[in-house]
GROMACS .gro file of C-alpha atoms in nm:
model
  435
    1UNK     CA    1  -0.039  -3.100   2.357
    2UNK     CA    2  -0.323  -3.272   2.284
    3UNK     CA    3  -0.312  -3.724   2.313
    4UNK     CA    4  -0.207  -3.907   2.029
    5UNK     CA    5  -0.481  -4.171   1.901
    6UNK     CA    6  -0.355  -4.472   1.672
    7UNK     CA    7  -0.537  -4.437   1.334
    8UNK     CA    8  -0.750  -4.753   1.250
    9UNK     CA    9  -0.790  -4.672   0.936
   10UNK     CA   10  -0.408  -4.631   0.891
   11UNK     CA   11  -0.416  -4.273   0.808
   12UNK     CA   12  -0.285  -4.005   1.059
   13UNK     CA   13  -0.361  -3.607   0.957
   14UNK     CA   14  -0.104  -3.321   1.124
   15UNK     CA   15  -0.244  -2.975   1.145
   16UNK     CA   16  -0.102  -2.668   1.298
   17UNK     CA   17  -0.332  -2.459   1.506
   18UNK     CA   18  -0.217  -2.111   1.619
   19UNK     CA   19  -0.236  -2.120   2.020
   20UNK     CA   20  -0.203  -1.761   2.226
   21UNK     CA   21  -0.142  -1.423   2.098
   22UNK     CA   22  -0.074  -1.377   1.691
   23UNK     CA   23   0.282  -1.257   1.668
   24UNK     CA   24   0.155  -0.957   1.457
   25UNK     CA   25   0.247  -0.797   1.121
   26UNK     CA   26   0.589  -0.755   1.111
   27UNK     CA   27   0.719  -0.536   0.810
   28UNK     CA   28   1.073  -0.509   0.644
   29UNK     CA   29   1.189  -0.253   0.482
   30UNK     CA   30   1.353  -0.256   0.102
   31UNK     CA   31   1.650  -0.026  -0.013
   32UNK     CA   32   1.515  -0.094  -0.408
   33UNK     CA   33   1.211  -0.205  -0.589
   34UNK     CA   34   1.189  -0.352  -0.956
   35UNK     CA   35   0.981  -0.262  -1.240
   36UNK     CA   36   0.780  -0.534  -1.237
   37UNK     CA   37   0.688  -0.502  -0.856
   38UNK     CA   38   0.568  -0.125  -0.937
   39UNK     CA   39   0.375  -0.236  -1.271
   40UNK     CA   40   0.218  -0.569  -1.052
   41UNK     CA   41   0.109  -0.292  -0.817
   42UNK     CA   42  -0.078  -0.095  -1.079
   43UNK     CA   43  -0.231  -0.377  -1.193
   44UNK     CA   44  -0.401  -0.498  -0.887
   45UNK     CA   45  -0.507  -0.141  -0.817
   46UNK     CA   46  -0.655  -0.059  -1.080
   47UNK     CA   47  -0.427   0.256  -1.157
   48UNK     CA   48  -0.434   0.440  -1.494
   49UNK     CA   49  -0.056   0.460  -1.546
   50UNK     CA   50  -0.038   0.779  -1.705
   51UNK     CA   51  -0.231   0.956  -1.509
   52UNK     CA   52   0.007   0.826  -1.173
   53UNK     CA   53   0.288   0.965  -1.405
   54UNK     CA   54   0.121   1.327  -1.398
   55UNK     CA   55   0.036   1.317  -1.027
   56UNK     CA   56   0.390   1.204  -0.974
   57UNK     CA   57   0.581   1.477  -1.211
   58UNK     CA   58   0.340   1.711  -1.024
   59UNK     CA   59   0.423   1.640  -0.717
   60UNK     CA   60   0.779   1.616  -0.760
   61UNK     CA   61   0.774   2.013  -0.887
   62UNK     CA   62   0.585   2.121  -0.578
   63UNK     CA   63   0.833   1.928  -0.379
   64UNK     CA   64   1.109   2.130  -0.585
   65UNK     CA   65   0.934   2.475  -0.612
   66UNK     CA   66   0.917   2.487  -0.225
   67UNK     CA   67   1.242   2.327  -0.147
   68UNK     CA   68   1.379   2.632  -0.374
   69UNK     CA   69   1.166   2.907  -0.231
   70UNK     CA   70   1.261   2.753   0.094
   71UNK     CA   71   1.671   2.757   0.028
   72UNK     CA   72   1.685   2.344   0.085
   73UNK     CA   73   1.980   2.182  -0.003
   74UNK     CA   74   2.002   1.916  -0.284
   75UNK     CA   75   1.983   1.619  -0.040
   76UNK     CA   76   1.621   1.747   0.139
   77UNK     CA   77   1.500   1.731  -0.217
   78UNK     CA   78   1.657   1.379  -0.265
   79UNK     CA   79   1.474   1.252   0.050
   80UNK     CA   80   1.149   1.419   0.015
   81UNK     CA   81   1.109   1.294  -0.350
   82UNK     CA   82   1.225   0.914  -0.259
   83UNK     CA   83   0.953   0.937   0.072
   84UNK     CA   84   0.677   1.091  -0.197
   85UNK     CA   85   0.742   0.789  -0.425
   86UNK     CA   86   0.709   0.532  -0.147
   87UNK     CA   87   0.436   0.701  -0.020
   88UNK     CA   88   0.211   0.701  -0.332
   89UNK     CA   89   0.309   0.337  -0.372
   90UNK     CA   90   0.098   0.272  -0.069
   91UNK     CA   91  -0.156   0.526  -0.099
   92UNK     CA   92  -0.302   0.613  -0.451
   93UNK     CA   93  -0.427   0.890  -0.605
   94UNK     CA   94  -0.801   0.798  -0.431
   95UNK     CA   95  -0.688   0.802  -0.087
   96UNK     CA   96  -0.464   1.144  -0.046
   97UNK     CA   97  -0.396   1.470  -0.260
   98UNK     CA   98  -0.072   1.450  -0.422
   99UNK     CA   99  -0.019   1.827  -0.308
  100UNK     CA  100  -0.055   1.691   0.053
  101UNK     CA  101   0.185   1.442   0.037
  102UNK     CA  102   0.440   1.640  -0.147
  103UNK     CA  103   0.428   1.865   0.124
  104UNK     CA  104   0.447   1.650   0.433
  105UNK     CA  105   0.731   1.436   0.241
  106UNK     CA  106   0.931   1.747   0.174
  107UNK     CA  107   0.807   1.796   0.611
  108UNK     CA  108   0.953   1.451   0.692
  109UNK     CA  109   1.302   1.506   0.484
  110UNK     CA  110   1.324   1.808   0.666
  111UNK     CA  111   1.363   1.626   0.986
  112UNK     CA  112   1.563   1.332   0.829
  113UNK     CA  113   1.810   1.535   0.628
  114UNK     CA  114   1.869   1.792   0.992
  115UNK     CA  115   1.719   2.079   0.758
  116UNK     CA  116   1.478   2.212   0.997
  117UNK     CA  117   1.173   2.359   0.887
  118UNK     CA  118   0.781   2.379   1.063
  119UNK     CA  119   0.512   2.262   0.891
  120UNK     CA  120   0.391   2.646   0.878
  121UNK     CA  121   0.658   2.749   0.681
  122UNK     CA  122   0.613   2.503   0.422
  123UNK     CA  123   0.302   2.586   0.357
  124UNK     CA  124   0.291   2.946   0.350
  125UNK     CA  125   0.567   2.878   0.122
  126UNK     CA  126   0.390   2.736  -0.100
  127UNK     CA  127   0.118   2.911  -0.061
  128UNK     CA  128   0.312   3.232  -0.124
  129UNK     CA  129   0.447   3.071  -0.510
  130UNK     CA  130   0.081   2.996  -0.595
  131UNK     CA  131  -0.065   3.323  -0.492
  132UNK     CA  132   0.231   3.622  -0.575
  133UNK     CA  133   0.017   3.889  -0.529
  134UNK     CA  134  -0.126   3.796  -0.174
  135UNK     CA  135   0.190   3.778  -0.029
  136UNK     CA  136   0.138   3.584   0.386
  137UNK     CA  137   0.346   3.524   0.659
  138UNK     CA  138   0.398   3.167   0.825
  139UNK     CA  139   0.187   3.326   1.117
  140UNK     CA  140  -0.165   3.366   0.927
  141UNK     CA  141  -0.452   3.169   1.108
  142UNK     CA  142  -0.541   3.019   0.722
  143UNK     CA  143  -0.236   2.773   0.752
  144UNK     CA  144  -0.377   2.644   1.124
  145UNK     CA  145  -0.594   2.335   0.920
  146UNK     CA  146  -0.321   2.248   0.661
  147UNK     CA  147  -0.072   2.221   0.955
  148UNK     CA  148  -0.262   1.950   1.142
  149UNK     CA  149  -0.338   1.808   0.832
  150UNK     CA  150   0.050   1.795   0.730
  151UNK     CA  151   0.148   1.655   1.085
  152UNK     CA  152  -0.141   1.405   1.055
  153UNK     CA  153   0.023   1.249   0.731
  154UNK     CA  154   0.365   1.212   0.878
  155UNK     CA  155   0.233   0.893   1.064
  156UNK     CA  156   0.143   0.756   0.750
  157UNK     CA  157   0.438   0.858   0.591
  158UNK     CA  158   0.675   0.712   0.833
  159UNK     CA  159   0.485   0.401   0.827
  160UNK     CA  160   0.493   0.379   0.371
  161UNK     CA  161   0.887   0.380   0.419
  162UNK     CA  162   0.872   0.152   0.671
  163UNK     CA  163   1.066   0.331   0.920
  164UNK     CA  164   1.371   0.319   0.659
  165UNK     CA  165   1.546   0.638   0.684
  166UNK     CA  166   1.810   0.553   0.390
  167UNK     CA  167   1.843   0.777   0.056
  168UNK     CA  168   2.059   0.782  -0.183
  169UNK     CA  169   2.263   1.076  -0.322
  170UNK     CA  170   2.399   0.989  -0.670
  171UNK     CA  171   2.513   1.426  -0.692
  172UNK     CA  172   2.861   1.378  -0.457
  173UNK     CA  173   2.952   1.039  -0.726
  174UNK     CA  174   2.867   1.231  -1.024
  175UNK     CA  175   3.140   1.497  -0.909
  176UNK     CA  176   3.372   1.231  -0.842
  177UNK     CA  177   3.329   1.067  -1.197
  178UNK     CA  178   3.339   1.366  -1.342
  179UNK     CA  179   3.635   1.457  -1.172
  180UNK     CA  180   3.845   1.149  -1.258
  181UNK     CA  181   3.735   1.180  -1.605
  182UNK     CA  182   3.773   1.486  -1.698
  183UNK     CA  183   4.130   1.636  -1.736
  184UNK     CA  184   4.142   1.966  -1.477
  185UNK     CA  185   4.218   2.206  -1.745
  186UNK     CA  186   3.918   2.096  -1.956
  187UNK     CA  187   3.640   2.360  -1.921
  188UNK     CA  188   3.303   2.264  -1.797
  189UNK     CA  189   3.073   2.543  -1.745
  190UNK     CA  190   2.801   2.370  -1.964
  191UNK     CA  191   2.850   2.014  -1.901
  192UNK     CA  192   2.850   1.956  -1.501
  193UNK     CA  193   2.524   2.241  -1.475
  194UNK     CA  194   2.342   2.041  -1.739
  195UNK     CA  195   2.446   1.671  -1.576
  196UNK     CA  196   2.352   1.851  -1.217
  197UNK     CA  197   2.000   1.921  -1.361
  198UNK     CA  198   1.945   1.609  -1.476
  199UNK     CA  199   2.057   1.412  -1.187
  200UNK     CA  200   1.752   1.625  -1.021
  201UNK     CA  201   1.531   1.537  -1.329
  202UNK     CA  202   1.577   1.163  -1.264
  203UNK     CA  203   1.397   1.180  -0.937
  204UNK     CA  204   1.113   1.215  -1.123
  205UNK     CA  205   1.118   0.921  -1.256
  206UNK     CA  206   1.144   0.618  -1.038
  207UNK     CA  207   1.543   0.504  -1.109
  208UNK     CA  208   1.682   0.622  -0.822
  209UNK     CA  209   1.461   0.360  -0.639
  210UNK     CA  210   1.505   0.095  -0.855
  211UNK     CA  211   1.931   0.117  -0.891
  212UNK     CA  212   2.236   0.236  -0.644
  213UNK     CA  213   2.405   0.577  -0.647
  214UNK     CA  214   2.663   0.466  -0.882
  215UNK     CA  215   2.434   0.311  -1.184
  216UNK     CA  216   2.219   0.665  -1.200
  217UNK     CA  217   2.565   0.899  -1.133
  218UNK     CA  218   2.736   0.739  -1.419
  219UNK     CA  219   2.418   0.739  -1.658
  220UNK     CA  220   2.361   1.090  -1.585
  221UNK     CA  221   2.746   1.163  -1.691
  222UNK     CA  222   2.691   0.956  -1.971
  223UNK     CA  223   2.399   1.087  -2.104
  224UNK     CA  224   2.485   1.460  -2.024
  225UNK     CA  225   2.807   1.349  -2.284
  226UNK     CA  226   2.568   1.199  -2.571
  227UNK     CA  227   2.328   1.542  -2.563
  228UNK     CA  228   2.565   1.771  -2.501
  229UNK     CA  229   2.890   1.641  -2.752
  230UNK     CA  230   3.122   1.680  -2.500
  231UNK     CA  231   3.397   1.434  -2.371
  232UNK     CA  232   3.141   1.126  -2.560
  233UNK     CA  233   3.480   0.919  -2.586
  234UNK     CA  234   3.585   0.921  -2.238
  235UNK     CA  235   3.300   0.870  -2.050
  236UNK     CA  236   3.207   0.596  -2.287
  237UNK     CA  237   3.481   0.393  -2.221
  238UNK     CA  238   3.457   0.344  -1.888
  239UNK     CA  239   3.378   0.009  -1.758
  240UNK     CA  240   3.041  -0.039  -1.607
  241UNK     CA  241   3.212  -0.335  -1.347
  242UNK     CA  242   3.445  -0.014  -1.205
  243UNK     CA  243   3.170   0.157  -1.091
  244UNK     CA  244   2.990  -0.120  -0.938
  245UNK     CA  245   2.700  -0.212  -1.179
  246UNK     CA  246   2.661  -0.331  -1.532
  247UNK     CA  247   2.566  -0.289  -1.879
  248UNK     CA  248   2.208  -0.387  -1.791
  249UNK     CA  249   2.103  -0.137  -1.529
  250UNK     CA  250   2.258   0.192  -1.733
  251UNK     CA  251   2.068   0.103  -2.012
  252UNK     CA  252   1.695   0.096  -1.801
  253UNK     CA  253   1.822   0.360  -1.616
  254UNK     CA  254   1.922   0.611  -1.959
  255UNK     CA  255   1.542   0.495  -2.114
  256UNK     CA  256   1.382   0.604  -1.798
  257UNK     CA  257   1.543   0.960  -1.845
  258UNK     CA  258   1.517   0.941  -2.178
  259UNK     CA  259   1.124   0.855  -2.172
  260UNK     CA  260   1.116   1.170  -1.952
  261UNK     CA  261   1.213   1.408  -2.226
  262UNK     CA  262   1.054   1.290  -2.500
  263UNK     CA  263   0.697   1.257  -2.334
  264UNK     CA  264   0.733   1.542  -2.062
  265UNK     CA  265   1.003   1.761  -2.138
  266UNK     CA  266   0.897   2.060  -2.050
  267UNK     CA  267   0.852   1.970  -1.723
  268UNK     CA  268   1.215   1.903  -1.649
  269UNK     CA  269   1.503   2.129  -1.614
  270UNK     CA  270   1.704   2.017  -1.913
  271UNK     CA  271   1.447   1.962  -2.146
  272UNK     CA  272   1.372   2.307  -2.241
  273UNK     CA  273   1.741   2.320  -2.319
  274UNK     CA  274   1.778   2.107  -2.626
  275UNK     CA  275   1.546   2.035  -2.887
  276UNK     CA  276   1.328   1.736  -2.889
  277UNK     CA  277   1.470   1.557  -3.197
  278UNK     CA  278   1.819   1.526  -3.004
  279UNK     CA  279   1.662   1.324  -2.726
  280UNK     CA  280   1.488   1.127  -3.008
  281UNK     CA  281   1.812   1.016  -3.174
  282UNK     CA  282   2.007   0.944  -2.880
  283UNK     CA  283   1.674   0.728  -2.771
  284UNK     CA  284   1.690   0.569  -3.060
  285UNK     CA  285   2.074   0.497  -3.085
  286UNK     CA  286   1.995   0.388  -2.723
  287UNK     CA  287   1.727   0.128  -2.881
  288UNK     CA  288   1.931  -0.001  -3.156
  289UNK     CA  289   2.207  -0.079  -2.875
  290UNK     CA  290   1.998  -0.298  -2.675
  291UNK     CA  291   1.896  -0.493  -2.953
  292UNK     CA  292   2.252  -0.495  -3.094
  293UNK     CA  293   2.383  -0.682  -2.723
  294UNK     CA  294   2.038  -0.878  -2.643
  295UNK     CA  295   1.935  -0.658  -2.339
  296UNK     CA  296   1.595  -0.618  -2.208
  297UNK     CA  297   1.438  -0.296  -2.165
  298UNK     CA  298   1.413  -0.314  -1.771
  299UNK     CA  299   1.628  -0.547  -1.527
  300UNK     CA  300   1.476  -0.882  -1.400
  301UNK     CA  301   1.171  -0.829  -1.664
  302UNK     CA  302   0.927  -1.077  -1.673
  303UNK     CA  303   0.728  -1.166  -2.000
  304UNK     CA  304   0.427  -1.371  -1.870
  305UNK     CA  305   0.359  -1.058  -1.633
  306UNK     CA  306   0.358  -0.828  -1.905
  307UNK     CA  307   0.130  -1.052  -2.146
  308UNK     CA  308  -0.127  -1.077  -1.857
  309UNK     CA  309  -0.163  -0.710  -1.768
  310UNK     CA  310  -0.498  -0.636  -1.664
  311UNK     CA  311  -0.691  -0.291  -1.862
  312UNK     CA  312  -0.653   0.007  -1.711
  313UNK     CA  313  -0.975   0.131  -1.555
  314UNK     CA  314  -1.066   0.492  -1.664
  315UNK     CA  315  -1.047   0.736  -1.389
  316UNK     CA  316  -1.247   0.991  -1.409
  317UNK     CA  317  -1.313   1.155  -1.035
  318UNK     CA  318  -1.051   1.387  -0.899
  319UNK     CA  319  -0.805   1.282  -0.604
  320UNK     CA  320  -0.938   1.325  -0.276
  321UNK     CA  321  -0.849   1.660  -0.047
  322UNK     CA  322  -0.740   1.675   0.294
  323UNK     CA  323  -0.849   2.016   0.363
  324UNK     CA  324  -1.138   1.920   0.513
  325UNK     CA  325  -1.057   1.633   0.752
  326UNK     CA  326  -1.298   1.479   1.002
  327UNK     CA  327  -1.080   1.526   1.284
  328UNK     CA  328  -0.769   1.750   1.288
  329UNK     CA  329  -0.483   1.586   1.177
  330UNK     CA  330  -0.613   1.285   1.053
  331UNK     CA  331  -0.747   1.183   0.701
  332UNK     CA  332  -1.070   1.115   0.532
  333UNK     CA  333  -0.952   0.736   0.493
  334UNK     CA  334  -1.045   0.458   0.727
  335UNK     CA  335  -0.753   0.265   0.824
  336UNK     CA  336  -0.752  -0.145   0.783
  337UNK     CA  337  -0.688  -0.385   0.997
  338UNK     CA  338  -0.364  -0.413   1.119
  339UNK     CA  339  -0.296  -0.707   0.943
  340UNK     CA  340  -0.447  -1.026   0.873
  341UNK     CA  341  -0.449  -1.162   1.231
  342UNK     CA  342  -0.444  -0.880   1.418
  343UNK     CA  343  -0.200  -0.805   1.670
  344UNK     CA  344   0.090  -0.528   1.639
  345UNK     CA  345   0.249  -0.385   1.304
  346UNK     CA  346   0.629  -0.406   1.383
  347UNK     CA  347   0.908  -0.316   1.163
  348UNK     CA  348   1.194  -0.462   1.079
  349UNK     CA  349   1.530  -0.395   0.899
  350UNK     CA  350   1.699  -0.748   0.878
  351UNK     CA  351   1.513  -0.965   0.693
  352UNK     CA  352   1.688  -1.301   0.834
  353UNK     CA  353   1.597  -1.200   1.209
  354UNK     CA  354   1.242  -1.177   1.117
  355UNK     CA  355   1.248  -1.528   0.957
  356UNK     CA  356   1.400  -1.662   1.247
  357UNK     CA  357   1.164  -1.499   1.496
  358UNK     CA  358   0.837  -1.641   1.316
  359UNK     CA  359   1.027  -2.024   1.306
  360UNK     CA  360   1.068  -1.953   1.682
  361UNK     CA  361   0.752  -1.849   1.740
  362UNK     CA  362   0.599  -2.181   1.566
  363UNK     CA  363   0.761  -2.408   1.774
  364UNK     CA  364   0.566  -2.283   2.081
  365UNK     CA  365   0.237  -2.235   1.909
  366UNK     CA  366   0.255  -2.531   1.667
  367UNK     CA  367   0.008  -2.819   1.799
  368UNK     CA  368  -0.027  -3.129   1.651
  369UNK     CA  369  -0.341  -3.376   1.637
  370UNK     CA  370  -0.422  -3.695   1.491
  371UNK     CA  371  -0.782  -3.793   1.456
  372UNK     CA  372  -0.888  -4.173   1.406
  373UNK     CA  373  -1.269  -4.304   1.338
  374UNK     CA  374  -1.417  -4.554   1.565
  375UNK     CA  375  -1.771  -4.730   1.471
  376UNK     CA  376  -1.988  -4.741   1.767
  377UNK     CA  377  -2.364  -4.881   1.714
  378UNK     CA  378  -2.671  -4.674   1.798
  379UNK     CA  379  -3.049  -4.778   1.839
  380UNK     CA  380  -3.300  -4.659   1.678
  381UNK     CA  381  -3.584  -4.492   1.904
  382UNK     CA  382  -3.935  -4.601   1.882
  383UNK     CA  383  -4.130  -4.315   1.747
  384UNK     CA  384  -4.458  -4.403   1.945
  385UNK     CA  385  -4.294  -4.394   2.244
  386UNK     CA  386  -4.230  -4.017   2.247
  387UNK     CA  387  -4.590  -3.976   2.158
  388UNK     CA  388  -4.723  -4.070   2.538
  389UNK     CA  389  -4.541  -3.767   2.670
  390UNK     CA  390  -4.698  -3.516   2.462
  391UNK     CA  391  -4.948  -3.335   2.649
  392UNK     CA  392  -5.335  -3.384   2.529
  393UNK     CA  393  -5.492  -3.134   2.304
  394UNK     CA  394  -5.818  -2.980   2.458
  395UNK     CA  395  -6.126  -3.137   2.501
  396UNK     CA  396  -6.439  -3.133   2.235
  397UNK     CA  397  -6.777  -3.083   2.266
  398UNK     CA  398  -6.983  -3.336   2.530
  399UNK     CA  399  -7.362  -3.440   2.436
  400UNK     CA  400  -7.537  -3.319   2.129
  401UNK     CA  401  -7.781  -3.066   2.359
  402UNK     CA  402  -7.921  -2.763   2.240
  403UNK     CA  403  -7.974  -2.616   2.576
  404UNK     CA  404  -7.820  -2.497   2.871
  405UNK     CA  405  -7.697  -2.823   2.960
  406UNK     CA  406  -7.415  -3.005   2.926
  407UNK     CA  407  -7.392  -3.022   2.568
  408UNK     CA  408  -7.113  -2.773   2.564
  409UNK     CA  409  -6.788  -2.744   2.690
  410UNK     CA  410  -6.806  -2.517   3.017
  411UNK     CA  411  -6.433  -2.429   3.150
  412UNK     CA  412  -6.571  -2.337   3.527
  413UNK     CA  413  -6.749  -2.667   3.592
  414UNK     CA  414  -6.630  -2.902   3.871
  415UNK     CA  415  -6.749  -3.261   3.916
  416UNK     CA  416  -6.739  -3.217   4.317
  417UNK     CA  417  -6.921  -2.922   4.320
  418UNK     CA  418  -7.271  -3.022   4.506
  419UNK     CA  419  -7.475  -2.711   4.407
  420UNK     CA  420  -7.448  -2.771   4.064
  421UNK     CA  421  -7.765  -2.956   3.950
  422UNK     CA  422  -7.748  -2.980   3.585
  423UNK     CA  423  -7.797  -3.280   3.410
  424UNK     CA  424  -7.457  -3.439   3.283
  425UNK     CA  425  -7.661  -3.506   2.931
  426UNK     CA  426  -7.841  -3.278   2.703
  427UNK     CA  427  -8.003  -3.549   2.544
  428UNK     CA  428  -8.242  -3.444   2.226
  429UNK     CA  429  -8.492  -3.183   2.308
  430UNK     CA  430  -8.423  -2.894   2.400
  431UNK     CA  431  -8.164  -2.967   2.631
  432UNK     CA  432  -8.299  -3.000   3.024
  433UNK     CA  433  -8.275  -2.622   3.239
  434UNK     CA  434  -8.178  -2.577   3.616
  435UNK     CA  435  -8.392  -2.783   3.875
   0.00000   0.00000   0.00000
């Protein structure tokens, strides 16, 4: 600790200077994220939004296409599409190939979900959907790069979720609501398929990280009741406080879905089902609702945010490939720092302990000074004497002679040499010669 100085001037300054190691970059991880986080992060990017919303719907159906060809349960899918939207979150469309990242996320929920499967028999898997007529086997050399390049993006993948292992799956509620509903003799061969494939439609869209299991089972019940005509009465009655969530969260929840049929329908499962103008109506009925009760289209929305959105910069290049990388498993990307000091990215699950670990840290590291002015008289130096030290310049000319005297300078004479005879002058003339 540095000495504390009494302040003449009255006036004492505190300032905290960080002493030994940096404690690192610790990271916590989040069960949900709001609208208005995602939007913020588009903004600073620079991301187009609809063309994230295409590299996310395709993604998403590679991550399904395989996960069927493959025989995955339900909950792999869950997993692999919540790790693909975290991922992209963190690395855009520039830095990876959403085909990549599908891939290794549906690799990581593998391991999460205890659904083994090698990276070698994803990919031939989906190699073997885009290519039906060359037909391969897990064991061909061709899959040897994508492999590495598969394993190399599980680091990064790990690291976008933040080591946070938890999905939601809003499938096992949707049964139960549908089963306390619904009388036992009713007949439901149409609704619960159709409300199954939408609760796998609404992973692509980003609702099931943005609201529990119980807000996007009872929308999809609810909705599947509106399109469909059946049991409308009973499912709307329910109370939203029953099932652990409000008024406010089903409706930004059933406009997400809702957004998904009308603008990409045939890209979804139930979609293709119905015609287009029966998702219109029920959007609009949807509409007139929130206006009716005062709602706002998306939970916690802010309005200076969305008046200061930034233009979308158009994107023109094509997302980056990993097929190539520069050294097996890793990307084409540089890395950044690890964080803004340096040190060690940790992560975290309890937000409170890593509060309380950075106050503790600052009480060892925090140092305090003071600083205080004190008026202490100086004299001037004399300019002329720093001259005398200088050395002298050399020496001109000597005598005006125009011989071989010494009217010149001559750098090999000595005054104590006896043999030299010359005159010391070169007077006028022409200068006197030896002897």
């Amino acid at each position: 600790m540095a000495p504390n100085h009494a302040a003449k001037n009255g006036t004492v300054e505190s300032r905290t200077v960080s002493v030994g190691p940096p404690l690192g970059t610790i990271k916590v991880g989040h069960q949900f994220v709001c609208e208005c986080h995602i939007r913020r992060m588009f903004n600073e990017k620079r991301l187009d939004a609809a063309r994230e919303a295409n590299y996310r719907l395709q993604g998403v159906q590679v991550i399904e296409s395989t996960r069927e060809a493959l025989l995955l349960p339900v909950k792999t899918y869950n997993t692999a599409c919540t790790f693909y939207h975290r991922f992209r979150f963190e690395h855009p469309t520039p830095d990876y190939n959403y085909t990549d990242a599908a891939l290794a996320s549906l690799f990581v929920a593998c391991k999460v979900e205890d659904t083994l499967k090698k990276s070698r028999e994803i990919i031939c898997a989906h190699h073997n959907l885009k290519n039906p007529d060359h037909q391969t086997t897990q064991d061909d050399k061709i899959f040897d790069q994508p492999s590495k390049v598969i394993i190399g993006i599980e680091r990064y993948m790990v690291e976008a979720i933040n080591f946070d292992f938890r999905v939601r799956y809003p499938q096992k509620i949707l049964a139960k609501i549908v089963k306390k509903v619904v009388s036992p003799s009713a007949d439901l061969s149409v609704f619960f398929p159709t409300a199954f494939k939408m609760s796998i439609d609404m992973y692509k869209t980003y609702a099931p990280l943005k609201h529990s299991s119980y807000t996007c089972a009872l929308v999809v019940a609810q909705l599947t009741a509106m399109i469909t005509g059946q049991f409308a009465d009973e499912f709307q009655s329910l109370d939203a406080l029953d099932w652990h969530t409000d008024e406010q969260c089903l409706v930004e929840v059933m406009l997400d879905l809702l957004d998904l049929y009308t603008q990409h329908g045939k890209a979804t499962k139930v979609g293709p089902m119905f015609d287009l103008q029966v998702f219109i109506d029920t959007q609009i009925r949807i509409n007139q609702y929130v206006e009716r009760e005062g709602l706002s289209r998306y939970v916690n929305q802010c309005r200076e945010c969305d008046s200061s959105i930034l233009p979308p910069t158009p994107s023109t290049d094509s997302p980056t490939s990993l097929s190539t990388p520069s050294a097996a498993g890793t990307s084409t990307v540089k890395r950044g720092p690890k964080g803004a000091e340096g040190g060690t990215t940790r992560f975290i699950f309890d937000a409170d302990e890593a509060v309380r670990e950075k106050k503790s840290y600052d009480e060892h590291t925090k140092d305090e000074w003071e600083e205080w002015e004190d008026e202490v008289e100086e004299t001037i130096p004399d300019p002329r004497e720093d001259r005398r030290h200088e050395p002298r310049g050399p020496r001109g000319p000597r005598g005006h002679g125009r011989g071989h005297g010494r009217g010149g300078f001559d750098p090999h004479w000595n005054s104590r040499n006896r043999h030299d005879r010359r005159r010391r002058g070169g007077g006028g003339g022409g200068g006197g010669g030896f002897y």
